[in-house]
Amino acid sequence: MYLKGRYNYFQFINMQTKIINSAKVASQHIKKGNIVAFPTETVYGLGANAYDEKAVKKIFKAKGRPADNPLIVHVAYKRDINFLVKEITPSAKKIIKEFFPGPATVILRKNEIVPDVVTGGLDTIAIRMPASKIAREFIKACGVPIAAPSANLSGSPSPTSFVHALKDMKGKIPCILTGPDAKYGLESTVIDCTGKHPVILRPGSITLEHLKKLDKQTKYGRSTGKIKSPGQKYRHYSPKANVRLISDFGSKIANSKNKKAFIGLSKKLAMGYELVKICRTPEEYAMNLFSFFHKCDEMGIKTIYCEKISEKGVGAAIMNRLNKASIK
Ligand code: AMP
Ligand code: MG
């Protein structure tokens, strides 16, 4: 038994990873119980048949993801949500109507049909309907809901292109479905809809301001007390380089010979770096953040200085990722 297990493990990490552009071919891997990386408008996902416990376990193994960090279940049609949940609450209905398909994820009470491994043992489930054409084509071809976290190693920056997904998943998965680079570049907004009013557990491109237009009482989840979104407690989004947050020209920049980089909105902050990315808007900052982290690691940058911005609109999501990425 022991030898058999070891043999399977080596087979798993030495797998040849093919780059493909056919959603149909990618779906055939899913039907065989394998896992596949695929493009979405937020970041690249690493998907498995949500009803196949064995396949879903492969995701946790490939990512090195803690078992109590639940996955998001992706659907191609709104009607598929009914199979997965006990009830679509009034607050979820409004969000689904307004923001599905798109970069918003709703949390609802789960049905028994969903294996516990998908939800990390929680009695709730996270559901999203991607807007990306190729993602939807892929999920439709699979014919089942697709459980998928981001297609990166646990703790690393999320992939916004197939090249990033390949870097982390090469040799671990049979194929990567290619498509356009991620339009938003940050993971979806996770919204708890189990209560009377929506609670944002993870900020994203659908902002507090957007959600307040549907329900004025929408709030961010408290960071203290019982953690409702388990993913929030882990180290996240971190490149190999150190991430430092700066807000003005007087900020202390390491006076070392080590390579350093800057990303932000202000040209005047961007002097003295080997690599610089100036973004015209917070949305452009969001779209470029993770790809910049990947590029910095490729270039051997030691410290990435990121401009702190106002937590209005998508700024809240950018600051959430930057604060986590800067924890070592
Ligand atoms: P990822 O797709 O890698 O960004 O991870 C999915 C995110 O959704 C994680 O931060 C999870 O904590 C969160 N999530 C998934 N399911 C639930 C759930 N049932 N309740 C709260 N948060 C969830
Ligand atoms: Mg992730």
Short mmCIF file of C-alpha atoms in Angstrom, two decimals, residues 33 45 66 72 87 95 110 114 120 124 131 136 140 144 146 148 160 166 171 189 191-192 216 222 258 296 300 323:
data_model
loop_
_atom_site.label_atom_id
_atom_site.label_comp_id
_atom_site.label_asym_id
_atom_site.label_seq_id
_atom_site.Cartn_x
_atom_site.Cartn_y
_atom_site.Cartn_z
CA GLY A 33 -11.64 13.28 -12.86
CA GLY A 45 -8.77 29.28 -11.78
CA PRO A 66 -5.00 23.99 3.72
CA ILE A 72 -15.62 28.82 -5.03
CA GLU A 87 -32.33 28.78 -0.45
CA ILE A 95 -26.80 40.61 -6.19
CA LYS A 110 -25.23 24.56 0.93
CA VAL A 114 -22.02 19.35 -2.41
CA GLY A 120 -13.82 23.06 3.93
CA THR A 124 -22.22 27.30 3.41
CA ALA A 131 -18.43 36.61 -17.31
CA ARG A 136 -18.36 29.89 -19.52
CA LYS A 140 -20.85 24.46 -20.13
CA VAL A 144 -21.16 20.18 -14.01
CA ILE A 146 -16.63 23.64 -11.35
CA ALA A 148 -12.00 26.36 -8.36
CA THR A 160 -3.49 36.71 -14.33
CA LEU A 166 2.16 27.42 -15.84
CA GLY A 171 4.17 19.09 -13.90
CA THR A 189 -15.65 40.10 -4.17
CA ILE A 191 -20.26 38.44 -0.20
CA ASP A 192 -21.99 36.58 2.65
CA LYS A 216 -27.58 50.58 1.98
CA ARG A 222 -15.44 42.41 11.00
CA ASN A 258 19.50 45.33 -4.06
CA CYS A 296 9.51 41.36 -10.30
CA GLY A 300 15.14 38.99 -9.22
CA ASN A 323 -1.62 44.50 3.33
#
